PDB file of C-alpha atoms in Angstrom:
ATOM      1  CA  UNK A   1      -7.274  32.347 -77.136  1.00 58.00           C
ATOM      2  CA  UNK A   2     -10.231  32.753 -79.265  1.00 73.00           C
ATOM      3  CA  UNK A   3     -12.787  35.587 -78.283  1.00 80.00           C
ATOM      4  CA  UNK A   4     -14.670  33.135 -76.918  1.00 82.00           C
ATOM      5  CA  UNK A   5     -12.645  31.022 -75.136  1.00 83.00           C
ATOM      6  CA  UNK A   6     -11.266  34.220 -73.723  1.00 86.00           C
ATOM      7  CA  UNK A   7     -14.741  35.371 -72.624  1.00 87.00           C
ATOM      8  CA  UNK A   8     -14.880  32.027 -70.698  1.00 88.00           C
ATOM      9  CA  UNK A   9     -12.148  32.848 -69.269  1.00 88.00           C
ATOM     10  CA  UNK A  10     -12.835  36.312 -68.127  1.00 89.00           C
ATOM     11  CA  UNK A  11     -16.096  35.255 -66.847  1.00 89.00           C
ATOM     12  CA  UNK A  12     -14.185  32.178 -64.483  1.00 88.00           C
ATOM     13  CA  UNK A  13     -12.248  34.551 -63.644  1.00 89.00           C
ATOM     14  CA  UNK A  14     -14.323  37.192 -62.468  1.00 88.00           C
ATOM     15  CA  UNK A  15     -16.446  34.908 -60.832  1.00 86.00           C
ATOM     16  CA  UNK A  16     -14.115  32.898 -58.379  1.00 85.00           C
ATOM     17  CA  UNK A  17     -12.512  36.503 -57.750  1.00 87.00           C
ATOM     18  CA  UNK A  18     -15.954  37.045 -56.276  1.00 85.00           C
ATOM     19  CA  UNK A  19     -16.394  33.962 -54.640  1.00 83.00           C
ATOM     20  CA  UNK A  20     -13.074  34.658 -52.971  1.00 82.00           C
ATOM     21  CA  UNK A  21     -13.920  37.851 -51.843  1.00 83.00           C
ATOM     22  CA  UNK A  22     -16.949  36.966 -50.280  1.00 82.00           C
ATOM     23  CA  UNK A  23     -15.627  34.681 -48.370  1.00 81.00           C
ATOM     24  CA  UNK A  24     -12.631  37.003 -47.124  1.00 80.00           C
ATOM     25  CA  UNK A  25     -10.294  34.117 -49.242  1.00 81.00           C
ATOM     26  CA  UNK A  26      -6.869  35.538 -50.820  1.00 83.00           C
ATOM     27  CA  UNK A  27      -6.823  35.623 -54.540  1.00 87.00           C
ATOM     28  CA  UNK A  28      -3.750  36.307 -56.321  1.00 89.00           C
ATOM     29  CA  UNK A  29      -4.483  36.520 -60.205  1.00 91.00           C
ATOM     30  CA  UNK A  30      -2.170  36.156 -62.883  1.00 91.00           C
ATOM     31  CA  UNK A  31      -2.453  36.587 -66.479  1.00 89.00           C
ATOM     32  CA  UNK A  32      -0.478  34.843 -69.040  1.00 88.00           C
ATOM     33  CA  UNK A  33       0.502  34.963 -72.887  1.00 79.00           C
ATOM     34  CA  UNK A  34       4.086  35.443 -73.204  1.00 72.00           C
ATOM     35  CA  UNK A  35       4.336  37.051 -70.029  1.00 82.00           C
ATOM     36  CA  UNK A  36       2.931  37.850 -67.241  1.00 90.00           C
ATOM     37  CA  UNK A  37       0.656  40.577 -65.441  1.00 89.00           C
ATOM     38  CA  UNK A  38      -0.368  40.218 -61.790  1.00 91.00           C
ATOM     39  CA  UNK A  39      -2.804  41.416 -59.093  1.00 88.00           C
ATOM     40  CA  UNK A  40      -2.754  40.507 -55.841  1.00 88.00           C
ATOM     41  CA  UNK A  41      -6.293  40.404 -54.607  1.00 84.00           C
ATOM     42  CA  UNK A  42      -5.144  39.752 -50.843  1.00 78.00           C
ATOM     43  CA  UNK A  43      -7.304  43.380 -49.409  1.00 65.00           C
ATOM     44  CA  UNK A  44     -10.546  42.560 -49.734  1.00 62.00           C
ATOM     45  CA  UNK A  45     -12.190  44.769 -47.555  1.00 62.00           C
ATOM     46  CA  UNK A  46     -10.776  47.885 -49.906  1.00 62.00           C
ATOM     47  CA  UNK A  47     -14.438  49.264 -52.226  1.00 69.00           C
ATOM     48  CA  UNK A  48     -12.396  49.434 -55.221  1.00 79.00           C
ATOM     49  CA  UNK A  49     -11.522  45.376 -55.461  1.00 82.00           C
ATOM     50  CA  UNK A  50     -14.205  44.470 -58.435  1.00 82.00           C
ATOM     51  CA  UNK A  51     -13.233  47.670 -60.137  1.00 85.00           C
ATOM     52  CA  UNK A  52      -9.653  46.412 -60.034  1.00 86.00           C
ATOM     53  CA  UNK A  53     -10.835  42.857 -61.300  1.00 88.00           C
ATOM     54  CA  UNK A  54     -12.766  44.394 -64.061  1.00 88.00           C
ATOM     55  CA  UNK A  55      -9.414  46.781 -64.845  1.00 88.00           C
ATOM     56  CA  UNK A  56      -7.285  43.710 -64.596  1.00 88.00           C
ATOM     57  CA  UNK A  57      -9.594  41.619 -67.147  1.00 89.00           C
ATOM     58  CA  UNK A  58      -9.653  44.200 -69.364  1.00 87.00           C
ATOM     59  CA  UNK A  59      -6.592  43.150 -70.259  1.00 83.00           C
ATOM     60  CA  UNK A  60      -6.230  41.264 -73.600  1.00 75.00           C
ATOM     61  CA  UNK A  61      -5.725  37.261 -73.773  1.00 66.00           C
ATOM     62  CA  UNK A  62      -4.512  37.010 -76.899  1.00 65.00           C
ATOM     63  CA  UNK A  63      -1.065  35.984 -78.291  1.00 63.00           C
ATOM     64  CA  UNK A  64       1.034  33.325 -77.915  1.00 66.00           C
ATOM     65  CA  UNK A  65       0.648  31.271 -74.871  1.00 77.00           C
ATOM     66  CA  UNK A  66       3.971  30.289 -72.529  1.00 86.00           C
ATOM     67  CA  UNK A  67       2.396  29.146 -69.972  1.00 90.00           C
ATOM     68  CA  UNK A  68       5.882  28.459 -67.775  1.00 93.00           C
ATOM     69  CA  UNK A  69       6.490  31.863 -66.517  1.00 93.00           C
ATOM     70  CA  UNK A  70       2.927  31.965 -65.086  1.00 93.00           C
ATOM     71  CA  UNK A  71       3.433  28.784 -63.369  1.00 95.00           C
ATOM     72  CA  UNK A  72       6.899  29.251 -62.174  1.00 95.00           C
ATOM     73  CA  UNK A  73       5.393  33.444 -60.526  1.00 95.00           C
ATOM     74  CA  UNK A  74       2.280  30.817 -59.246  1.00 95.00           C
ATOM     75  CA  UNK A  75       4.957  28.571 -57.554  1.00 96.00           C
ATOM     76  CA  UNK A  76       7.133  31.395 -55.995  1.00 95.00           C
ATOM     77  CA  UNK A  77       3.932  32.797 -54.348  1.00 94.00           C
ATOM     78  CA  UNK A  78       3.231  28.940 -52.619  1.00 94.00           C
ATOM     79  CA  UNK A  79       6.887  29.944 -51.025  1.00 92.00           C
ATOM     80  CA  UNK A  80       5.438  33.058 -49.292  1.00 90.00           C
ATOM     81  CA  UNK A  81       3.738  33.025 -45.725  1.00 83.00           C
ATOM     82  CA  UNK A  82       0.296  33.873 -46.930  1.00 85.00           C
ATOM     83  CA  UNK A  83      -0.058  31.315 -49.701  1.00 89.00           C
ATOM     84  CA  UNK A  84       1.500  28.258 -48.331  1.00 85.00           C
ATOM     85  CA  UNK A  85      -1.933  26.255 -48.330  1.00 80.00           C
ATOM     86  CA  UNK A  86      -3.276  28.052 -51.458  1.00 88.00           C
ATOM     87  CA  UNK A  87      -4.172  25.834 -54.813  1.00 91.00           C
ATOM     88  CA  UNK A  88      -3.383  26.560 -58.193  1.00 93.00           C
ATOM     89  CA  UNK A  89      -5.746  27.005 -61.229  1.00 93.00           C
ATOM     90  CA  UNK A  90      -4.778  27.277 -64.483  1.00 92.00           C
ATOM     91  CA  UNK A  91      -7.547  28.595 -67.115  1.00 91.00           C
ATOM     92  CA  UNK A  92      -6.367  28.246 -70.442  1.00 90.00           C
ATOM     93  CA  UNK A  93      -7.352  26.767 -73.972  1.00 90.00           C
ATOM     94  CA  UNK A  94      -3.762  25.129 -73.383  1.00 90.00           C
ATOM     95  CA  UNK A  95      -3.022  25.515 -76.768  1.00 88.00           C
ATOM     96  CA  UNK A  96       0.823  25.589 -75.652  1.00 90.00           C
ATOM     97  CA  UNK A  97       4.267  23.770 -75.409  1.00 89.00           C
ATOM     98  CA  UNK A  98       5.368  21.729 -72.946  1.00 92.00           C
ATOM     99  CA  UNK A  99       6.441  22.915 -69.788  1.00 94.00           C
ATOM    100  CA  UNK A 100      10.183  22.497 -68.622  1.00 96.00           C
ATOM    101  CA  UNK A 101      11.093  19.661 -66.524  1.00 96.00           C
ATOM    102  CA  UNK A 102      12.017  21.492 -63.408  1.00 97.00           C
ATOM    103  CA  UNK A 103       9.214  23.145 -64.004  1.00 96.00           C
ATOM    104  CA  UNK A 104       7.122  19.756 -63.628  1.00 96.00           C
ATOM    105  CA  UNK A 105       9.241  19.072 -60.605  1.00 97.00           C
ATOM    106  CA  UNK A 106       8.740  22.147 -58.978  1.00 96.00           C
ATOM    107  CA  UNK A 107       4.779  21.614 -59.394  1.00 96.00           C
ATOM    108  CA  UNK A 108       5.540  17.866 -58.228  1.00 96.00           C
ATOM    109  CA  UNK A 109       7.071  18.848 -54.839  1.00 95.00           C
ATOM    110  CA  UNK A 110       4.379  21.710 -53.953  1.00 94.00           C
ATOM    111  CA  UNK A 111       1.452  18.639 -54.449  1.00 95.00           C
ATOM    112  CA  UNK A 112       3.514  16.250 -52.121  1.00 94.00           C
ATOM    113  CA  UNK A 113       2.571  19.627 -49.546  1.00 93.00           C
ATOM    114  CA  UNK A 114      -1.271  19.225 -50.651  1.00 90.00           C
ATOM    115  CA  UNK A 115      -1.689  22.060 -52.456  1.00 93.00           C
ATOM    116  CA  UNK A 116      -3.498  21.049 -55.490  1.00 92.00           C
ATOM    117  CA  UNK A 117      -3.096  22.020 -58.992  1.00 93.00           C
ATOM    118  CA  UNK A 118      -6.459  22.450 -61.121  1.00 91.00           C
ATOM    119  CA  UNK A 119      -6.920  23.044 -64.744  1.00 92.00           C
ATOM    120  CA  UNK A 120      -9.557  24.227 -66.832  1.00 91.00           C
ATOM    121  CA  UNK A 121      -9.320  23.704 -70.584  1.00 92.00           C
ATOM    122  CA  UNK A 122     -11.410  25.706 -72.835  1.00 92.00           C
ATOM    123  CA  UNK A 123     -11.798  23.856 -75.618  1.00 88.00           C
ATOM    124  CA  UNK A 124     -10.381  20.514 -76.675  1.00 83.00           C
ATOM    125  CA  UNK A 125      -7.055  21.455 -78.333  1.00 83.00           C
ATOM    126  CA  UNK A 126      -5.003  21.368 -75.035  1.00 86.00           C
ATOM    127  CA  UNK A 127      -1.542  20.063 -75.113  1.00 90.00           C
ATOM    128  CA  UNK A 128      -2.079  16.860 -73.077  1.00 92.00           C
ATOM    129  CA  UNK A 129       1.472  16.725 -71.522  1.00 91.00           C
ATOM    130  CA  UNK A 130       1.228  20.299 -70.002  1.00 92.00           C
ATOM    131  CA  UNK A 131      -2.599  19.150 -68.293  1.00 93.00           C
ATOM    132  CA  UNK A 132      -1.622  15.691 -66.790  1.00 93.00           C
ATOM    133  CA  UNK A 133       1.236  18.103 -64.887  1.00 94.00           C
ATOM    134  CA  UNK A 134      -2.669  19.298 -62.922  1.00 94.00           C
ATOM    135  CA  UNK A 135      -3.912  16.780 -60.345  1.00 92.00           C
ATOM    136  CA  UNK A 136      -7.363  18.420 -61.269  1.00 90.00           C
ATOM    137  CA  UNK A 137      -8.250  18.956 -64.587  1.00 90.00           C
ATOM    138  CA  UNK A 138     -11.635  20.181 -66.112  1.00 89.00           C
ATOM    139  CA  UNK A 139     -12.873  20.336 -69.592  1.00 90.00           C
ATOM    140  CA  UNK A 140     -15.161  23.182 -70.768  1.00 91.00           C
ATOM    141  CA  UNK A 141     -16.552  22.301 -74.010  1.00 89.00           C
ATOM    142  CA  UNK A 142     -17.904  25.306 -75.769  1.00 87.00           C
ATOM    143  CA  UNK A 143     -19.955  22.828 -77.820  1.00 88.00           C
ATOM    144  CA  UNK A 144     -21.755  21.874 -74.966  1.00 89.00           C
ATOM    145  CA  UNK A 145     -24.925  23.193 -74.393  1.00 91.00           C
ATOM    146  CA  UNK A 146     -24.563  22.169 -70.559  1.00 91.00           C
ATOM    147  CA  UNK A 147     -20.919  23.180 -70.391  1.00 89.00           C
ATOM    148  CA  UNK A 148     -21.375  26.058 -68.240  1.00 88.00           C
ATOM    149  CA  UNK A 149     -23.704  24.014 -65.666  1.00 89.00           C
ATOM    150  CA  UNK A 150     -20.962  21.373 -65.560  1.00 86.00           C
ATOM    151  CA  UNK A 151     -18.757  23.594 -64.593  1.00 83.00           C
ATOM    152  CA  UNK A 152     -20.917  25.464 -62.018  1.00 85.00           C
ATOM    153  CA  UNK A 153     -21.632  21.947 -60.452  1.00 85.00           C
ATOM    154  CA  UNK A 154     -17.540  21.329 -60.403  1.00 79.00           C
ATOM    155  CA  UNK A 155     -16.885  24.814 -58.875  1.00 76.00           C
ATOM    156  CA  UNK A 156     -19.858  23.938 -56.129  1.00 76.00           C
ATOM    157  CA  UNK A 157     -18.299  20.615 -55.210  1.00 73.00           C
ATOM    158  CA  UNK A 158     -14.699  22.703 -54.576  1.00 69.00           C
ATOM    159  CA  UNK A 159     -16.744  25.545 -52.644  1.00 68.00           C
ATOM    160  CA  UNK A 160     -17.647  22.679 -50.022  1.00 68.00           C
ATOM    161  CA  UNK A 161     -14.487  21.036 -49.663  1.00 65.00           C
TER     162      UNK A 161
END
């Protein structure tokens, strides 16, 4: 990811963390290049959960971008007790491969048990193969002056779902 795009992402990030703390939600963030780092948000009522957000974005973006390993850790989790009705979203540039096929699959049988899969693409680059596998997909243009209001407005229609 660009510094930029990466910015974008950290911001997202940061701010549906918050959202999901607020409203006592489980958050379980994962970052992705070529592997993988996690935190499980899940203890909300702790003091130090921004300061481990803002730890956990600290973390550099950059480098290549495998996006399976992520998504594979993302489906294990919908396995466990606590995240059985979670969603999935994806923030990436998507400037990827293609994911495997059982890969696909596996994403294809969690969505027949409603959990949805959203994307946001940063940019307009994304690998469209990899985004159609998302039942949700949103497009952040960072040459759009009204990009980020767009977005707010599609985060505010999820909030009141």
């Amino acid at each position: 990811m660009s510094t930029v795009t990466e910015n974008i992402a950290k911001t997202v990030t940061f701010a549906l963390s918050k959202i999901a703390m607020e409203e006592e939600r489980k958050c379980y963030l994962i970052s992705f290049s070529t592997g993988i780092e996690t935190l499980d948000m899940s203890d909300f009522k702790s003091g130090d959960a921004l300061t481990r957000i803002v730890q956990f974005l600290h973390m550099s973006f950059n480098g290549g971008t495998d996006a399976s390993p992520a998504l594979r850790h993302a489906v294990q989790m919908l396995q466990k007790d606590g995240y059985k009705n979670a969603d999935v979203l994806m923030i990436s540039d998507f400037v990827m491969g293609t994911l495997p096929d059982e890969l696909v699959k596996s994403i294809e049988e969690e969505k027949k048990k409603n959990t949805d899969f959203y994307s946001l693409v940063i940019g307009s680059s994304g690998n469209q193969g990899t985004i159609a596998c998302f039942n949700h997909n949103w497009l952040y243009d960072v040459n759009d002056s009204h990009a980020s209001r767009h977005l707010a407005e599609q985060l505010n229609e999820l909030r009141n779902r």
